[in-house]
mmCIF file of C-alpha atoms and ligand atoms in Angstrom:
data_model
loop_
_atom_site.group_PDB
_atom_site.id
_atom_site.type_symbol
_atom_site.label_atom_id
_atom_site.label_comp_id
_atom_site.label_asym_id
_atom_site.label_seq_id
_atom_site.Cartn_x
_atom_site.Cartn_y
_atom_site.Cartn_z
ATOM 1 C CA UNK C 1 102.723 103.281 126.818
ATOM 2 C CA UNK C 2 104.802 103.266 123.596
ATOM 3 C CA UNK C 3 105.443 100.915 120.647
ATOM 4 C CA UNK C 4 109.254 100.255 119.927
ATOM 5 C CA UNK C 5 109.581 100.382 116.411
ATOM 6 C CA UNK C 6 113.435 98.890 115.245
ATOM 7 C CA UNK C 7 114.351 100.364 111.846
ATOM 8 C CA UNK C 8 111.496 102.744 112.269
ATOM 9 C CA UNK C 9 113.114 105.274 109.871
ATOM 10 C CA UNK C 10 113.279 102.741 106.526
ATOM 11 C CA UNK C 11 110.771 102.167 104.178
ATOM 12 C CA UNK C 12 108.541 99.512 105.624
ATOM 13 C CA UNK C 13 109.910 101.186 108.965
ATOM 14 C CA UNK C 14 108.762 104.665 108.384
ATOM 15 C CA UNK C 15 104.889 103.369 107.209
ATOM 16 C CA UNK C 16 104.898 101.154 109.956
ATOM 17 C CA UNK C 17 104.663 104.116 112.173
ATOM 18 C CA UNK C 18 102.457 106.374 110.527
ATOM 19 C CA UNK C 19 99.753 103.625 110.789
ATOM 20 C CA UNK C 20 100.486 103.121 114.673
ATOM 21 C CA UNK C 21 100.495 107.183 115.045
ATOM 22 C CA UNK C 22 97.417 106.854 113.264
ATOM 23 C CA UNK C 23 95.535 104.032 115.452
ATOM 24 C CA UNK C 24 96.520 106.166 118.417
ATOM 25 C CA UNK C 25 100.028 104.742 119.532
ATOM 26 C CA UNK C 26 102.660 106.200 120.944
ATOM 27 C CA UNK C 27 105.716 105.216 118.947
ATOM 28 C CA UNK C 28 109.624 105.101 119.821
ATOM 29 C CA UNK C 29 111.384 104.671 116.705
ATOM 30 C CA UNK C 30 114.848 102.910 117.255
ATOM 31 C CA UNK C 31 117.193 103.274 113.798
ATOM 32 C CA UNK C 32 121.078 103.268 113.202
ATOM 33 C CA UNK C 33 120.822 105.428 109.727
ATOM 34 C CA UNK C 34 122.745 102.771 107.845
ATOM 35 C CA UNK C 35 120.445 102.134 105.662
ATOM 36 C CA UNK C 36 117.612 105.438 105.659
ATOM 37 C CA UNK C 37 117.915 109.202 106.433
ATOM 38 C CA UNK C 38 116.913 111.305 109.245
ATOM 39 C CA UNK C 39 115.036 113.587 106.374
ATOM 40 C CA UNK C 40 112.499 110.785 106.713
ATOM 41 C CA UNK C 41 112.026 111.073 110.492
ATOM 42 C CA UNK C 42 111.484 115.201 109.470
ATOM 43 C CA UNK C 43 108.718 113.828 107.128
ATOM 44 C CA UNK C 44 107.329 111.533 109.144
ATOM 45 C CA UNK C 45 106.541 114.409 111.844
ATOM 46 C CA UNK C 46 104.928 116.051 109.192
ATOM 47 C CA UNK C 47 102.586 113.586 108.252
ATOM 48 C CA UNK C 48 101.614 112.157 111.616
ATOM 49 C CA UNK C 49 101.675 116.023 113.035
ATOM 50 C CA UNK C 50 104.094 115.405 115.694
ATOM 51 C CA UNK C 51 107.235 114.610 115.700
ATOM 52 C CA UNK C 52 108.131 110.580 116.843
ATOM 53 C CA UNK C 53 110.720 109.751 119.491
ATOM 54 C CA UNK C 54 114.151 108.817 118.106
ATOM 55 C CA UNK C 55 116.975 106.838 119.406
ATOM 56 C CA UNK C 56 119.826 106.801 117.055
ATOM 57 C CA UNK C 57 121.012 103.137 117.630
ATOM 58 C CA UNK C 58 122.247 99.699 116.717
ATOM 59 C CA UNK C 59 119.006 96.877 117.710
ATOM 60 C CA UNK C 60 121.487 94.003 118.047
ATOM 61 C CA UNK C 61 123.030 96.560 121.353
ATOM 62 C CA UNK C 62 122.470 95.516 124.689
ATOM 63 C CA UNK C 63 123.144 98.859 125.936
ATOM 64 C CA UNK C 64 121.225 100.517 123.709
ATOM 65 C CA UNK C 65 118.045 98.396 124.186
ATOM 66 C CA UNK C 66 118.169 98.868 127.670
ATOM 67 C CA UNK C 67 118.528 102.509 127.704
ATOM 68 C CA UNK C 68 115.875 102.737 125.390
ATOM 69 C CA UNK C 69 113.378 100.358 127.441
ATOM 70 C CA UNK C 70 114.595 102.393 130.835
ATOM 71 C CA UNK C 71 114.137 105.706 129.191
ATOM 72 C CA UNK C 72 110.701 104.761 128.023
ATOM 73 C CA UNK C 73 107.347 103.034 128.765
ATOM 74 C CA UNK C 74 107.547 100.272 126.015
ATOM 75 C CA UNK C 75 104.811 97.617 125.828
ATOM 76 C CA UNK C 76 105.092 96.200 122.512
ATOM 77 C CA UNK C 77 108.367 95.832 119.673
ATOM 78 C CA UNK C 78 107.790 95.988 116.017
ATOM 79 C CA UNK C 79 111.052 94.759 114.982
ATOM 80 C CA UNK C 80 111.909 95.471 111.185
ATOM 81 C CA UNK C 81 115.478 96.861 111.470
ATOM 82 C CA UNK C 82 118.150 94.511 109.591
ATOM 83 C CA UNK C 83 119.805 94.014 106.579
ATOM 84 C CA UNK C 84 117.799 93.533 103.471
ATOM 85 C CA UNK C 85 119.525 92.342 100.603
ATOM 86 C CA UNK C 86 119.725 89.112 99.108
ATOM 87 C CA UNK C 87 123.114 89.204 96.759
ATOM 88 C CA UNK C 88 124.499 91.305 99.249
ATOM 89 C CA UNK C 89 123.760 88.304 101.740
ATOM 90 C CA UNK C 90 125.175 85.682 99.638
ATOM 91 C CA UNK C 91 128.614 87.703 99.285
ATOM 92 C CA UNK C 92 128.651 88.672 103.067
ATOM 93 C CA UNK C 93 127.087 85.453 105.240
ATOM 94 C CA UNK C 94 128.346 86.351 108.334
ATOM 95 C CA UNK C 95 127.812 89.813 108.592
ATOM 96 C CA UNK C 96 124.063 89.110 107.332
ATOM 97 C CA UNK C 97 123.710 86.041 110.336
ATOM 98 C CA UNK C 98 125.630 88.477 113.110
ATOM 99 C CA UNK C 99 123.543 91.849 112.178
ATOM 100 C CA UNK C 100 119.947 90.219 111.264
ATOM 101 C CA UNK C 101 120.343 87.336 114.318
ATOM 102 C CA UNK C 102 122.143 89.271 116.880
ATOM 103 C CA UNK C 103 119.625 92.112 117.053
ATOM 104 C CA UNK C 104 116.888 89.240 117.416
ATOM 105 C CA UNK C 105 118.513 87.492 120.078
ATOM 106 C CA UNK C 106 119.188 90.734 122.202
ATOM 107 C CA UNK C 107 116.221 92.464 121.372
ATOM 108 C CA UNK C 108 113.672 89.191 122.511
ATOM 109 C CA UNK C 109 116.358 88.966 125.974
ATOM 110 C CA UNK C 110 115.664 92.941 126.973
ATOM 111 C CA UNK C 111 111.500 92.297 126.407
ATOM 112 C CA UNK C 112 111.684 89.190 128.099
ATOM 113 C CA UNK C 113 113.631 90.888 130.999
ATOM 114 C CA UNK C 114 111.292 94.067 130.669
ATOM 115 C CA UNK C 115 107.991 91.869 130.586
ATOM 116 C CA UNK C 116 106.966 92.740 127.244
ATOM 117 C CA UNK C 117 103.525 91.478 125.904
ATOM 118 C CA UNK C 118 104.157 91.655 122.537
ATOM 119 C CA UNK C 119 106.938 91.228 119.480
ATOM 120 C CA UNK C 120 106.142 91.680 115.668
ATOM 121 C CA UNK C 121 108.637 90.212 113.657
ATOM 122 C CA UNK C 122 109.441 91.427 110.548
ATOM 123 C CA UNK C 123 110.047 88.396 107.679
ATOM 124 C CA UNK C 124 109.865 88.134 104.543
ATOM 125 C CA UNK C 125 108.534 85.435 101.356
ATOM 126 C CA UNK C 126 112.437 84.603 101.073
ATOM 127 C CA UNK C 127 111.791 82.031 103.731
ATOM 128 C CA UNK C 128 110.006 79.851 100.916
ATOM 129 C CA UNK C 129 112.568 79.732 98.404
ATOM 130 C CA UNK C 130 110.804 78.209 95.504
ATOM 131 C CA UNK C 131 107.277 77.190 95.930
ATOM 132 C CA UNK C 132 106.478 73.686 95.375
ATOM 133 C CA UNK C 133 102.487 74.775 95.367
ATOM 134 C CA UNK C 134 100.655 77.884 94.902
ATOM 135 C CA UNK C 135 99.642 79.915 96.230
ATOM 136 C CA UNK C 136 102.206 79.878 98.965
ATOM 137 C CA UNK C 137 100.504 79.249 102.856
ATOM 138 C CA UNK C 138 102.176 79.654 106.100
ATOM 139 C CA UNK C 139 102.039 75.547 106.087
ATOM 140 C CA UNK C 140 104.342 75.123 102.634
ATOM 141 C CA UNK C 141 108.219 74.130 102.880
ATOM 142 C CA UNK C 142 110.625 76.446 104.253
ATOM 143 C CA UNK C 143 113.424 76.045 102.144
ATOM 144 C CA UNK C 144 115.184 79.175 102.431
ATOM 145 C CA UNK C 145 117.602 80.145 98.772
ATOM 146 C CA UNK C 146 120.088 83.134 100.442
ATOM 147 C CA UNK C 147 121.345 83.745 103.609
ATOM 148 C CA UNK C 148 119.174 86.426 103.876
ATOM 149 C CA UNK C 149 116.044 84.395 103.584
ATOM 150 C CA UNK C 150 117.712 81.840 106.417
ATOM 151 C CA UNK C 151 118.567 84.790 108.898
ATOM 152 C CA UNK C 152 114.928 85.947 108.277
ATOM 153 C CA UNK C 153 113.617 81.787 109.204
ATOM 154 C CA UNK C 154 115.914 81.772 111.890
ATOM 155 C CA UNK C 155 114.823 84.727 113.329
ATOM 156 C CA UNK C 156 111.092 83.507 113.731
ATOM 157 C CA UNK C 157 112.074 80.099 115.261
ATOM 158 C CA UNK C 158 114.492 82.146 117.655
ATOM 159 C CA UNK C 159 111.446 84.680 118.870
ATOM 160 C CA UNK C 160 108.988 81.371 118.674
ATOM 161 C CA UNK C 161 111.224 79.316 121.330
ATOM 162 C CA UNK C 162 111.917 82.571 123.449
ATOM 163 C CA UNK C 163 107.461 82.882 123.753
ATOM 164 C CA UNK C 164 107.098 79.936 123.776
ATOM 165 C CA UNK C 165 109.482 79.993 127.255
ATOM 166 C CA UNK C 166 108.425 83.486 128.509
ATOM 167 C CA UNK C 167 105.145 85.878 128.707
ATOM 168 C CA UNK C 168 106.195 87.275 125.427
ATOM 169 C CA UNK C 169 103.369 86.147 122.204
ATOM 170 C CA UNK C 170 105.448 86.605 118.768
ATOM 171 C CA UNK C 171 104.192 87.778 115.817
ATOM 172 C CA UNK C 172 106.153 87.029 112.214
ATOM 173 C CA UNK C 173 104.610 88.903 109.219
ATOM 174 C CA UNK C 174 105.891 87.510 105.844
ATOM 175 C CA UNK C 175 105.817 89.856 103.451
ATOM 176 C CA UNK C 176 105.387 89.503 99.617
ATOM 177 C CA UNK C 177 107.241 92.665 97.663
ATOM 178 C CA UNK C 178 106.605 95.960 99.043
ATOM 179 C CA UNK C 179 105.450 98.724 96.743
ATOM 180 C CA UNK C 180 104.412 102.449 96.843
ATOM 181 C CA UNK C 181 104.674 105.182 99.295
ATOM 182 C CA UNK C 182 102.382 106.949 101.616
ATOM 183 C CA UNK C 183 99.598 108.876 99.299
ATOM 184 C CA UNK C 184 100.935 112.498 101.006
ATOM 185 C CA UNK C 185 104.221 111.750 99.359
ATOM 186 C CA UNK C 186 105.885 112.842 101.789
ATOM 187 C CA UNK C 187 107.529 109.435 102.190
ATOM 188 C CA UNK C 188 108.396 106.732 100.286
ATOM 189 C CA UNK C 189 111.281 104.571 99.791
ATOM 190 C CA UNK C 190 114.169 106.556 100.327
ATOM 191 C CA UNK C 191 117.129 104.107 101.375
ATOM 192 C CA UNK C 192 120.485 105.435 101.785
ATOM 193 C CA UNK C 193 122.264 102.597 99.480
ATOM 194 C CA UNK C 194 121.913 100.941 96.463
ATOM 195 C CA UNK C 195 118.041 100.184 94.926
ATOM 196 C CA UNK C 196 117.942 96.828 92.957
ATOM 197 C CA UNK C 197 114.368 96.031 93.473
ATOM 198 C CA UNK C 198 111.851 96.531 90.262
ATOM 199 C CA UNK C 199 109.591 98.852 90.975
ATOM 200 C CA UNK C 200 112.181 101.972 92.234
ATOM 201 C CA UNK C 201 114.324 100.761 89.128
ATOM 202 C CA UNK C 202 111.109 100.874 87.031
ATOM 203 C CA UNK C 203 110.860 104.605 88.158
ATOM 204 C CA UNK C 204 114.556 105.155 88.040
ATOM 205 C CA UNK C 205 113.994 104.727 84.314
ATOM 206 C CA UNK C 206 110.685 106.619 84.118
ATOM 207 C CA UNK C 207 112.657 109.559 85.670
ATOM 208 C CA UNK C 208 114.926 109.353 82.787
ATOM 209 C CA UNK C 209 117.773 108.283 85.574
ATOM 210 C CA UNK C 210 118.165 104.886 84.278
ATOM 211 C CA UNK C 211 118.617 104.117 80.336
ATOM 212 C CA UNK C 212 116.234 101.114 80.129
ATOM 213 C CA UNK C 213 115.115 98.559 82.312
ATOM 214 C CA UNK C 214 116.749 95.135 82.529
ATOM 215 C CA UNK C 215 114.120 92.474 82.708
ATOM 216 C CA UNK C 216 115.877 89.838 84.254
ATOM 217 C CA UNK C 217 114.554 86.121 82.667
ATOM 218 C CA UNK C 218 112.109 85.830 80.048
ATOM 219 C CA UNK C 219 112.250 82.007 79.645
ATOM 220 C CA UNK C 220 110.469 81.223 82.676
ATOM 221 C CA UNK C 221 107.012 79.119 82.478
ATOM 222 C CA UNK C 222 104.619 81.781 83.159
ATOM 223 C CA UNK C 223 102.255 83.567 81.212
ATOM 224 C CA UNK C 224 104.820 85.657 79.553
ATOM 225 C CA UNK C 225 107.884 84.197 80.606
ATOM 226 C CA UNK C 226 108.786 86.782 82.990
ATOM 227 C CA UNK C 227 108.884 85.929 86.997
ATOM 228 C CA UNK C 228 105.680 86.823 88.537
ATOM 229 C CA UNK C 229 106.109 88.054 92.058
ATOM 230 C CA UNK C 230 102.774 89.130 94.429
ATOM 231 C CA UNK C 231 103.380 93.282 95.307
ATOM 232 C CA UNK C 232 101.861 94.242 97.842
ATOM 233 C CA UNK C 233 101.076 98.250 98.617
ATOM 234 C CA UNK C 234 103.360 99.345 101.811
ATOM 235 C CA UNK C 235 100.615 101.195 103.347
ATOM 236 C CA UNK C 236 98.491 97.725 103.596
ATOM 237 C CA UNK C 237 101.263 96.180 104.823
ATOM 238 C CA UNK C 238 102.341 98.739 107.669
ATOM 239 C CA UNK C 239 98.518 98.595 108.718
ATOM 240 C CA UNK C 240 99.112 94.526 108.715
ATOM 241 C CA UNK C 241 101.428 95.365 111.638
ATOM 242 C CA UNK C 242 98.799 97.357 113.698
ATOM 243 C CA UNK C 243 96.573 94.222 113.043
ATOM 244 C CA UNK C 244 99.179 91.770 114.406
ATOM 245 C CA UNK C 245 99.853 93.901 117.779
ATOM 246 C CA UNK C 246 96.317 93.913 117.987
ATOM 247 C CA UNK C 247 95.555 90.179 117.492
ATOM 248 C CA UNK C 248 94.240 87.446 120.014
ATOM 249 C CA UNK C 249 96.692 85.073 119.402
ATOM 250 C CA UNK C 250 98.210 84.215 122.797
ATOM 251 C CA UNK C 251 97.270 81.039 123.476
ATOM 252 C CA UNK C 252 99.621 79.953 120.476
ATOM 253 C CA UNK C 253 102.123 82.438 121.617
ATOM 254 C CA UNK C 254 103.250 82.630 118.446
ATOM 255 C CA UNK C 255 102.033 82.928 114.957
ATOM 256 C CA UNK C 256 103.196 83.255 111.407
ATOM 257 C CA UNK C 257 101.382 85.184 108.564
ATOM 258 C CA UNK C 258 102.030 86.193 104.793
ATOM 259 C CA UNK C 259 101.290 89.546 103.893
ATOM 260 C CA UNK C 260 100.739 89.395 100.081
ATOM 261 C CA UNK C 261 97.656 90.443 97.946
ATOM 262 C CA UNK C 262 96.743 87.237 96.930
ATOM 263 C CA UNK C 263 97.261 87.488 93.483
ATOM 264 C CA UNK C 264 100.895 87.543 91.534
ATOM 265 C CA UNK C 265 101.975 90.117 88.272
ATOM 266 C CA UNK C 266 104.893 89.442 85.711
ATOM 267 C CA UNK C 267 107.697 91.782 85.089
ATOM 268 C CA UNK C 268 106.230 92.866 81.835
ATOM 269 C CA UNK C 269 102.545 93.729 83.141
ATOM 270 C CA UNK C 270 104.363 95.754 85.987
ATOM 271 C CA UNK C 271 106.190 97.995 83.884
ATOM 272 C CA UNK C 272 102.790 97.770 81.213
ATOM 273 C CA UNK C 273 101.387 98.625 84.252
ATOM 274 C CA UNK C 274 103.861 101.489 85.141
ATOM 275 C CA UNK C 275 103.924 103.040 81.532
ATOM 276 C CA UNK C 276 99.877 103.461 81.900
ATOM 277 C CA UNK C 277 100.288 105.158 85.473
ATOM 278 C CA UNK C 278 103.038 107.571 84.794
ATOM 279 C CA UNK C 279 102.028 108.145 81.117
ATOM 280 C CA UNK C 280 105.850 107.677 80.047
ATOM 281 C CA UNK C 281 107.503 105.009 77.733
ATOM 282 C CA UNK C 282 109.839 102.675 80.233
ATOM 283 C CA UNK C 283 111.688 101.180 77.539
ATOM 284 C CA UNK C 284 113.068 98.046 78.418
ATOM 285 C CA UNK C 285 115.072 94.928 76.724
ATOM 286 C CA UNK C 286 115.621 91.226 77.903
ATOM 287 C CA UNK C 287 118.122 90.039 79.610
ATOM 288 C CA UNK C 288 119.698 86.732 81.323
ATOM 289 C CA UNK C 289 117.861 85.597 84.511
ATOM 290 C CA UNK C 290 119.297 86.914 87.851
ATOM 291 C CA UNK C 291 120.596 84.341 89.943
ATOM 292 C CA UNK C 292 118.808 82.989 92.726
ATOM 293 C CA UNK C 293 115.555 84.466 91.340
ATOM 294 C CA UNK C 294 112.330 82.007 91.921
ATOM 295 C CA UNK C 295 109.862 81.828 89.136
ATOM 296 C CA UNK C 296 106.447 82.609 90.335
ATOM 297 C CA UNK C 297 105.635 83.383 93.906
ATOM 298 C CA UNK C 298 102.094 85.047 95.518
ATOM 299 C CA UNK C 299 100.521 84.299 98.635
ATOM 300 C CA UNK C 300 97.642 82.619 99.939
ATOM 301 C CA UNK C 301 96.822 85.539 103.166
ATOM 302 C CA UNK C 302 93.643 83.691 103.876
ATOM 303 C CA UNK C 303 94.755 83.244 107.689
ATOM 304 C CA UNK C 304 95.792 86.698 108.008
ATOM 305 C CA UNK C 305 92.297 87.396 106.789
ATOM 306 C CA UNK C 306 90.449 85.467 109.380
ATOM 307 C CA UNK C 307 93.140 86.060 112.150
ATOM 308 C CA UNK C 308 93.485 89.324 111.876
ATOM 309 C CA UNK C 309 90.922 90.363 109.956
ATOM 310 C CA UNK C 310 93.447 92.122 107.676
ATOM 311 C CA UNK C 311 93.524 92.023 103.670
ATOM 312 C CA UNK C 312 95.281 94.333 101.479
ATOM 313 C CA UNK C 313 92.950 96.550 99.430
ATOM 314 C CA UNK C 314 94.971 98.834 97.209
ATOM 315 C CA UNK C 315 95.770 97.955 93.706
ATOM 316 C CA UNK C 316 98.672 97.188 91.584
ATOM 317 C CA UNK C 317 97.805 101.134 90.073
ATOM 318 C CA UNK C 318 97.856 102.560 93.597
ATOM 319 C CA UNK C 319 101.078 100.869 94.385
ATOM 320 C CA UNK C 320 102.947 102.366 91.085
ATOM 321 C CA UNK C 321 101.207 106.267 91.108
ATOM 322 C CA UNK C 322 101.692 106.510 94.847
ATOM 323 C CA UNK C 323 105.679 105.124 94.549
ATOM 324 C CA UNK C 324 105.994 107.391 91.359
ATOM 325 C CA UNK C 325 104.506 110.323 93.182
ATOM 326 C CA UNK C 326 107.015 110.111 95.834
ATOM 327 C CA UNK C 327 110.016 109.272 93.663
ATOM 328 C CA UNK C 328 109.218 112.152 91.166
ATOM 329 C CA UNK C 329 108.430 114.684 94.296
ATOM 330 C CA UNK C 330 111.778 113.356 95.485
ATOM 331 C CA UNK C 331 114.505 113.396 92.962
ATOM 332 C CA UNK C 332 117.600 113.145 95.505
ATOM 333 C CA UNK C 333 116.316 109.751 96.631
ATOM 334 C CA UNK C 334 118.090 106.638 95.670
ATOM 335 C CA UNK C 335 114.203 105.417 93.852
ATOM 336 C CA UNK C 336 114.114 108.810 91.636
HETATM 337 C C1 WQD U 401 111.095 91.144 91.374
HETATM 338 C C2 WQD U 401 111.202 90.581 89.970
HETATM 339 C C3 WQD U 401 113.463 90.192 89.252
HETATM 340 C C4 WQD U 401 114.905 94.251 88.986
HETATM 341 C C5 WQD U 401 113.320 90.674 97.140
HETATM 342 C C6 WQD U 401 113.547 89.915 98.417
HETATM 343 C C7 WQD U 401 112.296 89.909 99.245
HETATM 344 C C8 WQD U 401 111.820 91.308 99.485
HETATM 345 C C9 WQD U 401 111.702 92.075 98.219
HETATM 346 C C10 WQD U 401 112.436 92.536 101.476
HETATM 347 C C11 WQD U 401 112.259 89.470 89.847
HETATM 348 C C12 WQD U 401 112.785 91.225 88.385
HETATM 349 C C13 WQD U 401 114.108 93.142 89.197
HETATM 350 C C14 WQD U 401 115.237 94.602 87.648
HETATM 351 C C15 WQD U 401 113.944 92.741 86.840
HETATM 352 N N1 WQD U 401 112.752 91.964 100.369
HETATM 353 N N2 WQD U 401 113.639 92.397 88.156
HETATM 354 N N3 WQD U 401 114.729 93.837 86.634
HETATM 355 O O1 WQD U 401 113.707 89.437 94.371
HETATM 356 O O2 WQD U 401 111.196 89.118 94.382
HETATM 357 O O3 WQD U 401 112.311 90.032 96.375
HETATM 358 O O4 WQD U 401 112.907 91.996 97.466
HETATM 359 O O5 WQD U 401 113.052 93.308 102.007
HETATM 360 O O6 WQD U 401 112.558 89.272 100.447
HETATM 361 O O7 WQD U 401 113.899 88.586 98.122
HETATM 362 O O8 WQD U 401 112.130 91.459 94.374
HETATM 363 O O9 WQD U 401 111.849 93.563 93.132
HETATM 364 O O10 WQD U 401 114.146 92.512 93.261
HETATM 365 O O11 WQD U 401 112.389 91.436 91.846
HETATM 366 O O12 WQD U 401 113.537 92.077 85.886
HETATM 367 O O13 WQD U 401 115.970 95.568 87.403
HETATM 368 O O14 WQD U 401 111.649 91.632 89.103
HETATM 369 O O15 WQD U 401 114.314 89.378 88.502
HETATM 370 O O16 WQD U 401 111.785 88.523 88.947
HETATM 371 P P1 WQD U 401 112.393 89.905 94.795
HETATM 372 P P2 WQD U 401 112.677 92.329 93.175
#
């Protein structure tokens, strides 16, 4: 029997199924390319020593879904494939609530039809918005800031209402702000568009790719008045996944947990942080806030600790040598 893994060929994606190869599942990956390469399924072959199944496919497809789950033993769907940005949300609504919301709603139909045990959804800290307390639990407001963050809330209550009605138990992982790349560096965050998140355009200016880095907001009410965010290593997070297909959680059906470290980091002790791993001067100058940003954000992963019996273990130093190792090694990706 075989995990399907949507958007198994992106970052999170690609992790994700190196620590299921490695706890001894068989994996289907299911990916469209929009968004990663097929280099990465190449790598990914490498690393695991044997090459994954691919279906080169849209999630939100009916047809597609049921080929796939008639062409192979499924028992269990990670689900992580769907649009990720949140400016590119705000500008495009619809196409961000018909891509991320369509390829829930088909994708929970086809396992309900095919008897599926299990769903892991991934979500994301977006669904917060700005805390009102912290550190942010499963039990604080969801007050979502982007349509990306919404399509991401939506998602959960759509796979929660389809368990709670069928033999399927949902699982919804919220993760904090992936970092890093798998230690072999043979992947790593390699999207096919645009990078806007910190850490690849930290490296972007390490690499000497990028002039300087814009730190965006240093007026905010934190320790040094940059944004403090709670970055999380990928690798701990892809193993968060194996935890959650693992978990005895079915007499709720369904469950929600944050992914984070626990503990949060400003922009400026990042790159500080960055300068000391890659032994380069990231210059860097202030600039005006980004819109939408929220000020401070970690997570309190205390259930995921007792529930799963998962915690993230790899440091803040891990996260930036293993994300520069890959991003140096790999100087055609977008995070080079
Ligand atoms: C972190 C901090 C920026 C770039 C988003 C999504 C979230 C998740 C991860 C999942 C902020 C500052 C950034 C730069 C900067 N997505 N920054 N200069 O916005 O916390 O989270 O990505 O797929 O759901 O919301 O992450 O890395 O973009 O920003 O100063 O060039 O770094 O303003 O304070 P964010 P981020």
């Amino acid at each position: 029997m075989a995990t399907l893994v949507t958007g198994g060929a992106g970052y999170v994606g690609s992790h994700t199924v190196v620590a299921l190869c490695e706890a001894g599942r068989e994996v289907v990956i299911l990916d469209d390319f929009s968004n990663a390469h097929p280099r990465t399924v190449d790598a990914l072959g490498a690393v695991v020593d044997r090459r994954p199944a691919v279906v080169e496919g849209d999630a939100g497809d009916p047809a597609v879904l049921e080929a796939v789950f008639d062409g192979h033993r499924i028992d269990s769907v990670v689900h992580l494939a769907a649009r990720k940005s949140v400016a590119e949300s705000v500008a495009d609504p619809l196409g961000y609530y018909r891509s991320n919301l369509g390829s829930v709603i088909e994708l929970a139909a086809v396992a309900v039809r095919h008897r599926i045990g299990r769903i892991v959804f991934s979500s994301s800290a977006a669904v917060y918005g700005t805390p009102t307390e912290m550190p942010v639990s499963e039990d604080s407001p969801t007050v979502p800031q982007s349509p990306y963050g919404e399509t991401k809330l939506m998602g959960e209550r759509i796979l929660a209402d389809a368990a709670a009605a069928s033999q399927l138990t949902a699982v919804m992982l919220r993760y904090f702000n992936p970092v890093g790349a798998h230690p072999s560096g043979l992947i790593g965050e390699d999207p096919s568009g645009e990078l806007s998140n910190l850490v690849p355009r930290i490296m972007q200016v390490a690499a000497g790719r990028r002039d300087r880095l814009e730190v965006f907001g240093a007026d905010y009410a934190t320790a040094d008045g940059t944004a403090v965010r709670d970055y999380v290593h990928v690798t701990d997070l892809a193993e968060g996944h194996v935890a959650a297909l693992d978990a005895d959680i079915s007499p709720a059906r369904s469950r929600v947990y944050n992914l984070g470290t626990g503990s949060g980091a400003t922009v400026l002790q990042v790159l500080a942080a960055a300068a000391e791993t890659t032994g380069l001067t990231i210059p860097h100058e202030l600039a005006e806030r980004r819109p939408g940003d929220v000020e401070a954000t970690w997570a309190d992963c205390s259930r995921a600790r007792a529930e799963l019996g998962w915690q993230a273990t790899r440091s803040l130093h891990e996260m930036l040598a293993d994300h520069w190792h890959f991003a140096r090694s790999h100087p055609g990706a977008s995070g080079a």
